[in-house]
PDB file of C-alpha atoms in Angstrom:
ATOM      1  CA  ASN A1055      -6.333   5.523 -19.196  1.00 69.00           C
ATOM      2  CA  ALA A1056      -3.478   6.624 -16.969  1.00 78.00           C
ATOM      3  CA  GLY A1057      -4.739   5.170 -13.662  1.00 91.00           C
ATOM      4  CA  VAL A1058      -3.294   7.227 -10.822  1.00 94.00           C
ATOM      5  CA  THR A1059      -0.751   9.833 -11.557  1.00 95.00           C
ATOM      6  CA  GLN A1060       1.644  11.837  -9.168  1.00 96.00           C
ATOM      7  CA  THR A1061       3.653  14.909  -9.565  1.00 96.00           C
ATOM      8  CA  PRO A1062       6.427  15.619  -8.966  1.00 96.00           C
ATOM      9  CA  LYS A1063       8.505  12.408  -9.082  1.00 94.00           C
ATOM     10  CA  PHE A1064      11.234  13.545  -6.947  1.00 96.00           C
ATOM     11  CA  GLN A1065      11.603  16.864  -4.847  1.00 96.00           C
ATOM     12  CA  VAL A1066      14.384  18.184  -2.599  1.00 97.00           C
ATOM     13  CA  LEU A1067      13.240  20.732   0.186  1.00 96.00           C
ATOM     14  CA  LYS A1068      15.022  22.660   2.806  1.00 97.00           C
ATOM     15  CA  THR A1069      13.711  22.339   6.415  1.00 97.00           C
ATOM     16  CA  GLY A1070      10.853  24.872   6.747  1.00 97.00           C
ATOM     17  CA  GLN A1071       9.928  25.227   3.210  1.00 97.00           C
ATOM     18  CA  SER A1072       6.470  24.170   1.970  1.00 96.00           C
ATOM     19  CA  MET A1073       5.246  22.183  -1.156  1.00 96.00           C
ATOM     20  CA  THR A1074       2.210  20.229  -2.403  1.00 97.00           C
ATOM     21  CA  LEU A1075       2.235  16.937  -3.877  1.00 98.00           C
ATOM     22  CA  GLN A1076      -0.434  16.342  -6.558  1.00 97.00           C
ATOM     23  CA  CYS A1077      -2.326  13.091  -7.229  1.00 97.00           C
ATOM     24  CA  ALA A1078      -5.108  12.517  -9.931  1.00 97.00           C
ATOM     25  CA  GLN A1079      -7.031   9.575 -10.947  1.00 96.00           C
ATOM     26  CA  ASP A1080      -9.081   8.813 -14.094  1.00 94.00           C
ATOM     27  CA  MET A1081     -10.940   5.716 -12.997  1.00 91.00           C
ATOM     28  CA  ASN A1082     -13.906   7.655 -11.422  1.00 91.00           C
ATOM     29  CA  HIS A1083     -13.119   6.284  -8.100  1.00 90.00           C
ATOM     30  CA  ASN A1084     -14.827   7.848  -5.047  1.00 89.00           C
ATOM     31  CA  SER A1085     -12.029   7.198  -2.500  1.00 90.00           C
ATOM     32  CA  MET A1086      -8.425   8.491  -2.469  1.00 93.00           C
ATOM     33  CA  TYR A1087      -5.520   7.980  -0.148  1.00 93.00           C
ATOM     34  CA  TRP A1088      -2.105   9.440   0.740  1.00 96.00           C
ATOM     35  CA  TYR A1089       0.473   6.968   2.231  1.00 95.00           C
ATOM     36  CA  ARG A1090       4.191   7.428   3.260  1.00 96.00           C
ATOM     37  CA  GLN A1091       6.766   4.640   2.886  1.00 94.00           C
ATOM     38  CA  ASP A1092       9.825   4.422   4.981  1.00 93.00           C
ATOM     39  CA  PRO A1093      12.381   1.578   5.374  1.00 85.00           C
ATOM     40  CA  GLY A1094      11.162  -1.231   7.438  1.00 82.00           C
ATOM     41  CA  MET A1095       7.825   0.351   8.119  1.00 83.00           C
ATOM     42  CA  GLY A1096       5.652  -0.715   5.194  1.00 85.00           C
ATOM     43  CA  LEU A1097       3.173   2.067   4.168  1.00 90.00           C
ATOM     44  CA  ARG A1098       1.492   4.106   6.642  1.00 92.00           C
ATOM     45  CA  LEU A1099      -1.807   5.878   5.913  1.00 91.00           C
ATOM     46  CA  ILE A1100      -1.564   9.909   6.250  1.00 95.00           C
ATOM     47  CA  TYR A1101      -5.128  10.947   5.118  1.00 94.00           C
ATOM     48  CA  TYR A1102      -7.737   9.671   3.058  1.00 91.00           C
ATOM     49  CA  SER A1103     -10.952  10.883   1.386  1.00 92.00           C
ATOM     50  CA  ALA A1104     -13.777   8.514   1.317  1.00 86.00           C
ATOM     51  CA  SER A1105     -15.711  10.450  -1.206  1.00 87.00           C
ATOM     52  CA  GLU A1106     -15.448  13.975  -2.726  1.00 89.00           C
ATOM     53  CA  GLY A1107     -15.992  16.662  -0.035  1.00 89.00           C
ATOM     54  CA  THR A1108     -14.791  14.621   2.857  1.00 91.00           C
ATOM     55  CA  THR A1109     -11.306  14.027   4.296  1.00 94.00           C
ATOM     56  CA  ASP A1110     -10.180  12.103   7.306  1.00 91.00           C
ATOM     57  CA  LYS A1111      -6.738  11.595   9.315  1.00 92.00           C
ATOM     58  CA  GLY A1112      -5.080   8.256   9.138  1.00 89.00           C
ATOM     59  CA  GLU A1113      -2.241   6.806  11.254  1.00 88.00           C
ATOM     60  CA  VAL A1114       0.353   9.680  10.619  1.00 94.00           C
ATOM     61  CA  PRO A1115      -1.242  13.019   9.842  1.00 96.00           C
ATOM     62  CA  ASN A1116       0.727  15.403  11.888  1.00 96.00           C
ATOM     63  CA  GLY A1117       2.608  17.962   9.691  1.00 96.00           C
ATOM     64  CA  TYR A1118       0.354  17.373   6.623  1.00 97.00           C
ATOM     65  CA  ASN A1119      -2.815  18.717   5.105  1.00 97.00           C
ATOM     66  CA  VAL A1120      -5.023  17.613   2.246  1.00 97.00           C
ATOM     67  CA  SER A1121      -7.419  18.924  -0.213  1.00 96.00           C
ATOM     68  CA  ARG A1122      -9.978  16.948  -2.222  1.00 95.00           C
ATOM     69  CA  LEU A1123     -10.184  19.370  -5.110  1.00 89.00           C
ATOM     70  CA  ASN A1124     -12.812  17.408  -7.013  1.00 94.00           C
ATOM     71  CA  LYS A1125     -13.585  13.667  -7.601  1.00 94.00           C
ATOM     72  CA  ARG A1126     -10.142  13.369  -9.605  1.00 96.00           C
ATOM     73  CA  GLU A1127      -7.789  15.237  -7.618  1.00 97.00           C
ATOM     74  CA  PHE A1128      -6.438  14.885  -3.916  1.00 97.00           C
ATOM     75  CA  SER A1129      -3.413  16.968  -2.993  1.00 97.00           C
ATOM     76  CA  LEU A1130      -0.989  16.537   0.015  1.00 98.00           C
ATOM     77  CA  ARG A1131       0.549  19.702   1.503  1.00 97.00           C
ATOM     78  CA  LEU A1132       3.558  20.034   3.746  1.00 96.00           C
ATOM     79  CA  GLU A1133       3.336  23.571   5.282  1.00 93.00           C
ATOM     80  CA  SER A1134       6.900  23.656   7.014  1.00 96.00           C
ATOM     81  CA  ALA A1135       8.804  20.473   5.805  1.00 96.00           C
ATOM     82  CA  ALA A1136      10.898  18.754   8.580  1.00 97.00           C
ATOM     83  CA  PRO A1137      13.789  16.174   7.910  1.00 97.00           C
ATOM     84  CA  SER A1138      11.341  13.396   9.480  1.00 96.00           C
ATOM     85  CA  GLN A1139       9.248  13.905   6.423  1.00 97.00           C
ATOM     86  CA  THR A1140      11.928  12.548   4.068  1.00 97.00           C
ATOM     87  CA  SER A1141       9.993   9.519   2.544  1.00 97.00           C
ATOM     88  CA  VAL A1142       8.451   8.121  -0.557  1.00 96.00           C
ATOM     89  CA  TYR A1143       4.881   9.198  -0.939  1.00 97.00           C
ATOM     90  CA  PHE A1144       2.088   7.093  -2.648  1.00 96.00           C
ATOM     91  CA  CYS A1145      -1.388   8.108  -3.667  1.00 96.00           C
ATOM     92  CA  ALA A1146      -4.016   5.624  -4.209  1.00 93.00           C
ATOM     93  CA  SER A1147      -7.728   5.353  -5.204  1.00 92.00           C
ATOM     94  CA  SER A1148     -10.557   2.768  -5.124  1.00 88.00           C
ATOM     95  CA  GLN A1149     -14.264   2.422  -5.007  1.00 80.00           C
ATOM     96  CA  PRO A1150     -15.524   2.364  -1.482  1.00 67.00           C
ATOM     97  CA  GLN A1151     -16.688  -1.170  -1.087  1.00 63.00           C
ATOM     98  CA  THR A1152     -15.446  -3.743   1.235  1.00 52.00           C
ATOM     99  CA  GLY A1153     -12.240  -5.333  -0.224  1.00 57.00           C
ATOM    100  CA  GLU A1154     -12.264  -3.311  -3.294  1.00 73.00           C
ATOM    101  CA  THR A1155      -8.834  -3.012  -4.933  1.00 82.00           C
ATOM    102  CA  GLN A1156      -6.615   0.168  -4.263  1.00 86.00           C
ATOM    103  CA  TYR A1157      -4.657   1.298  -7.135  1.00 90.00           C
ATOM    104  CA  PHE A1158      -1.385   3.032  -6.614  1.00 92.00           C
ATOM    105  CA  GLY A1159       0.438   5.822  -8.266  1.00 93.00           C
ATOM    106  CA  PRO A1160       4.284   5.464  -9.068  1.00 92.00           C
ATOM    107  CA  GLY A1161       5.165   7.716  -5.851  1.00 94.00           C
ATOM    108  CA  THR A1162       6.960  10.838  -5.145  1.00 96.00           C
ATOM    109  CA  ARG A1163      10.284  10.635  -3.645  1.00 95.00           C
ATOM    110  CA  LEU A1164      10.773  13.659  -1.084  1.00 97.00           C
ATOM    111  CA  LEU A1165      14.079  14.608   0.573  1.00 97.00           C
ATOM    112  CA  VAL A1166      14.043  17.386   3.175  1.00 97.00           C
ATOM    113  CA  LEU A1167      17.477  18.601   4.085  1.00 96.00           C
TER     114      LEU A1167
ATOM    115  CA  ALA B1082      -7.998  -3.147  16.000  1.00 72.00           C
ATOM    116  CA  GLN B1083      -6.598  -4.518  12.968  1.00 76.00           C
ATOM    117  CA  SER B1084      -3.197  -5.297  12.441  1.00 86.00           C
ATOM    118  CA  VAL B1085      -0.840  -7.316  10.200  1.00 92.00           C
ATOM    119  CA  THR B1086       2.345  -9.075  11.041  1.00 95.00           C
ATOM    120  CA  GLN B1087       4.769 -10.356   8.316  1.00 96.00           C
ATOM    121  CA  LEU B1088       6.789 -13.031  10.287  1.00 96.00           C
ATOM    122  CA  ASP B1089       9.946 -12.633   8.062  1.00 95.00           C
ATOM    123  CA  SER B1090      11.534  -9.428   7.169  1.00 95.00           C
ATOM    124  CA  HIS B1091      13.787 -11.231   4.499  1.00 97.00           C
ATOM    125  CA  VAL B1092      13.370 -14.625   2.794  1.00 98.00           C
ATOM    126  CA  SER B1093      16.098 -15.960   0.360  1.00 98.00           C
ATOM    127  CA  VAL B1094      15.510 -18.940  -1.979  1.00 97.00           C
ATOM    128  CA  SER B1095      17.150 -20.381  -5.083  1.00 97.00           C
ATOM    129  CA  GLU B1096      15.480 -20.286  -8.487  1.00 97.00           C
ATOM    130  CA  GLY B1097      13.185 -23.098  -9.069  1.00 97.00           C
ATOM    131  CA  THR B1098      12.357 -23.893  -5.314  1.00 97.00           C
ATOM    132  CA  PRO B1099       9.215 -23.043  -3.601  1.00 98.00           C
ATOM    133  CA  VAL B1100       8.379 -19.598  -1.952  1.00 98.00           C
ATOM    134  CA  LEU B1101       6.616 -19.181   1.318  1.00 98.00           C
ATOM    135  CA  LEU B1102       6.059 -15.662   2.779  1.00 98.00           C
ATOM    136  CA  ARG B1103       4.264 -15.770   5.995  1.00 98.00           C
ATOM    137  CA  CYS B1104       1.511 -13.269   7.253  1.00 97.00           C
ATOM    138  CA  ASN B1105      -0.650 -13.084  10.217  1.00 96.00           C
ATOM    139  CA  TYR B1106      -3.447 -10.709  10.769  1.00 92.00           C
ATOM    140  CA  SER B1107      -5.720  -9.525  13.648  1.00 87.00           C
ATOM    141  CA  SER B1108      -9.138  -7.966  12.791  1.00 79.00           C
ATOM    142  CA  SER B1109     -12.359  -7.196  14.761  1.00 73.00           C
ATOM    143  CA  TYR B1110     -14.209  -7.682  11.510  1.00 75.00           C
ATOM    144  CA  SER B1111     -14.349 -10.101   8.788  1.00 75.00           C
ATOM    145  CA  PRO B1112     -11.216  -8.835   6.954  1.00 80.00           C
ATOM    146  CA  SER B1113     -10.536  -8.320   3.406  1.00 85.00           C
ATOM    147  CA  LEU B1114      -6.874  -9.278   2.868  1.00 89.00           C
ATOM    148  CA  PHE B1115      -4.358  -8.451  -0.006  1.00 92.00           C
ATOM    149  CA  TRP B1116      -0.723  -9.252  -1.061  1.00 96.00           C
ATOM    150  CA  TYR B1117       0.955  -6.243  -3.009  1.00 95.00           C
ATOM    151  CA  VAL B1118       4.449  -6.576  -4.561  1.00 95.00           C
ATOM    152  CA  GLN B1119       7.006  -3.707  -5.034  1.00 93.00           C
ATOM    153  CA  HIS B1120       9.851  -4.071  -7.349  1.00 91.00           C
ATOM    154  CA  PRO B1121      12.840  -1.690  -6.754  1.00 85.00           C
ATOM    155  CA  ASN B1122      11.956   1.730  -7.187  1.00 80.00           C
ATOM    156  CA  LYS B1123       8.604   0.880  -8.581  1.00 83.00           C
ATOM    157  CA  GLY B1124       5.090   1.483  -7.426  1.00 84.00           C
ATOM    158  CA  LEU B1125       2.907  -1.198  -5.811  1.00 90.00           C
ATOM    159  CA  GLN B1126       1.231  -3.960  -7.796  1.00 91.00           C
ATOM    160  CA  LEU B1127      -1.860  -6.023  -6.488  1.00 92.00           C
ATOM    161  CA  LEU B1128      -0.820  -9.788  -6.324  1.00 95.00           C
ATOM    162  CA  LEU B1129      -4.102 -11.209  -5.113  1.00 93.00           C
ATOM    163  CA  LYS B1130      -6.796 -10.518  -2.699  1.00 90.00           C
ATOM    164  CA  TYR B1131      -9.396 -12.467  -0.347  1.00 89.00           C
ATOM    165  CA  THR B1132     -12.751 -11.046   0.225  1.00 80.00           C
ATOM    166  CA  SER B1133     -14.653 -13.804   1.883  1.00 74.00           C
ATOM    167  CA  ALA B1134     -15.195 -16.034  -1.050  1.00 73.00           C
ATOM    168  CA  ALA B1135     -12.861 -18.993  -1.778  1.00 82.00           C
ATOM    169  CA  THR B1136     -10.300 -19.571   0.889  1.00 88.00           C
ATOM    170  CA  LEU B1137      -7.663 -20.415  -1.545  1.00 93.00           C
ATOM    171  CA  VAL B1138      -6.838 -17.377  -3.745  1.00 94.00           C
ATOM    172  CA  LYS B1139      -5.012 -17.397  -7.007  1.00 94.00           C
ATOM    173  CA  GLY B1140      -3.106 -14.295  -8.109  1.00 94.00           C
ATOM    174  CA  ILE B1141      -0.896 -13.210 -10.887  1.00 93.00           C
ATOM    175  CA  ASN B1142       2.635 -14.825 -11.842  1.00 93.00           C
ATOM    176  CA  GLY B1143       1.731 -18.067 -10.183  1.00 96.00           C
ATOM    177  CA  PHE B1144       1.265 -16.778  -6.643  1.00 97.00           C
ATOM    178  CA  GLU B1145      -1.442 -18.018  -4.313  1.00 97.00           C
ATOM    179  CA  ALA B1146      -2.556 -17.520  -0.657  1.00 97.00           C
ATOM    180  CA  GLU B1147      -4.761 -19.350   1.681  1.00 94.00           C
ATOM    181  CA  PHE B1148      -6.985 -17.670   4.164  1.00 92.00           C
ATOM    182  CA  LYS B1149      -6.959 -19.736   7.445  1.00 92.00           C
ATOM    183  CA  LYS B1150      -9.464 -18.328   9.813  1.00 88.00           C
ATOM    184  CA  SER B1151      -8.440 -20.677  12.614  1.00 90.00           C
ATOM    185  CA  GLU B1152      -4.788 -19.718  12.561  1.00 92.00           C
ATOM    186  CA  THR B1153      -5.582 -15.977  11.481  1.00 92.00           C
ATOM    187  CA  SER B1154      -3.074 -16.531   8.669  1.00 94.00           C
ATOM    188  CA  PHE B1155      -2.836 -15.529   4.990  1.00 96.00           C
ATOM    189  CA  HIS B1156       0.560 -17.055   3.752  1.00 97.00           C
ATOM    190  CA  LEU B1157       1.705 -16.343   0.260  1.00 98.00           C
ATOM    191  CA  THR B1158       3.318 -19.203  -1.796  1.00 98.00           C
ATOM    192  CA  LYS B1159       4.607 -19.974  -5.143  1.00 98.00           C
ATOM    193  CA  PRO B1160       5.760 -23.591  -6.221  1.00 97.00           C
ATOM    194  CA  SER B1161       8.815 -22.323  -8.265  1.00 97.00           C
ATOM    195  CA  ALA B1162      10.587 -19.106  -7.823  1.00 97.00           C
ATOM    196  CA  HIS B1163      11.895 -17.071 -10.635  1.00 96.00           C
ATOM    197  CA  MET B1164      14.569 -14.553 -10.674  1.00 96.00           C
ATOM    198  CA  SER B1165      11.980 -11.772 -11.597  1.00 95.00           C
ATOM    199  CA  ASP B1166      10.100 -12.525  -8.283  1.00 96.00           C
ATOM    200  CA  ALA B1167      12.828 -10.762  -6.366  1.00 96.00           C
ATOM    201  CA  ALA B1168      10.996  -7.786  -4.803  1.00 96.00           C
ATOM    202  CA  GLU B1169       9.414  -6.671  -1.623  1.00 95.00           C
ATOM    203  CA  TYR B1170       6.089  -8.043  -0.712  1.00 97.00           C
ATOM    204  CA  PHE B1171       3.421  -6.607   1.608  1.00 95.00           C
ATOM    205  CA  CYS B1172       0.497  -8.222   3.317  1.00 95.00           C
ATOM    206  CA  VAL B1173      -2.426  -5.888   3.736  1.00 92.00           C
ATOM    207  CA  VAL B1174      -5.571  -5.852   5.525  1.00 87.00           C
ATOM    208  CA  THR B1175      -8.572  -3.419   5.222  1.00 80.00           C
ATOM    209  CA  ILE B1176      -9.816  -0.972   7.938  1.00 64.00           C
ATOM    210  CA  GLN B1177     -13.370  -1.699   7.681  1.00 61.00           C
ATOM    211  CA  GLN B1178     -14.812   1.214   9.475  1.00 57.00           C
ATOM    212  CA  ALA B1179     -12.750   3.614   7.276  1.00 53.00           C
ATOM    213  CA  GLY B1180     -13.943   2.556   4.004  1.00 55.00           C
ATOM    214  CA  THR B1181     -11.213   0.745   2.453  1.00 58.00           C
ATOM    215  CA  ALA B1182      -8.274   2.242   3.941  1.00 70.00           C
ATOM    216  CA  LEU B1183      -5.540  -0.402   4.195  1.00 81.00           C
ATOM    217  CA  ILE B1184      -3.223  -1.444   7.065  1.00 86.00           C
ATOM    218  CA  PHE B1185       0.262  -2.614   5.703  1.00 90.00           C
ATOM    219  CA  GLY B1186       2.606  -5.079   7.230  1.00 93.00           C
ATOM    220  CA  LYS B1187       6.267  -4.154   7.245  1.00 93.00           C
ATOM    221  CA  GLY B1188       7.234  -6.025   4.341  1.00 94.00           C
ATOM    222  CA  THR B1189       9.084  -9.103   3.480  1.00 96.00           C
ATOM    223  CA  THR B1190      12.074  -8.810   0.863  1.00 96.00           C
ATOM    224  CA  LEU B1191      12.348 -11.910  -1.345  1.00 97.00           C
ATOM    225  CA  SER B1192      15.692 -12.598  -2.817  1.00 97.00           C
ATOM    226  CA  VAL B1193      16.055 -15.220  -5.554  1.00 97.00           C
ATOM    227  CA  SER B1194      19.416 -16.761  -6.316  1.00 96.00           C
ATOM    228  CA  SER B1195      20.550 -18.811  -9.469  1.00 92.00           C
TER     229      SER B1195
END
């Protein structure tokens, strides 16, 4: 049982390049989330998927798109990377019940030059 | 709207002394509250959570937190700090109308000196 896995662990992009961050969970959770973490800002929600087939914007969705490929996988795409998207990205999953614990992946460090 | 305020960005303690990390919240709903810990260059680990059961919540590694509705607080405490407790700590509240999506505080860095 690997929990939540993310690939890649680290990526360097040039401004304008595109990339997709992958996330998978093996806990049969219905809900999945993408956050970004910036110094002094805590984690901020980018997008979430309450269940397979649905996605919704979070606090900071601009510049990102997501795909809930199936129940296990939830990807985050940067179509045209900008330096402001340099951050650490965390994927998480949970069951959609009030107060249910979210389980986090190890994170992807992204540097946009 | 829900929000979380961690009152100290940095707390320094000596090993063996008590730890207090302060958190106030604002929520239109009955909140679920969490404390997560993040060690350097690591992911996030759940310390404890409050979900409207007992107001004193015990977590891992000797940490506990008390939910005080009258004060809208959820402070994290530990009787005796250990060097391995040095990390960043996040107080978190759920967004009830968005499933279980979370709102994070900005974090408190705990330093422990010998």
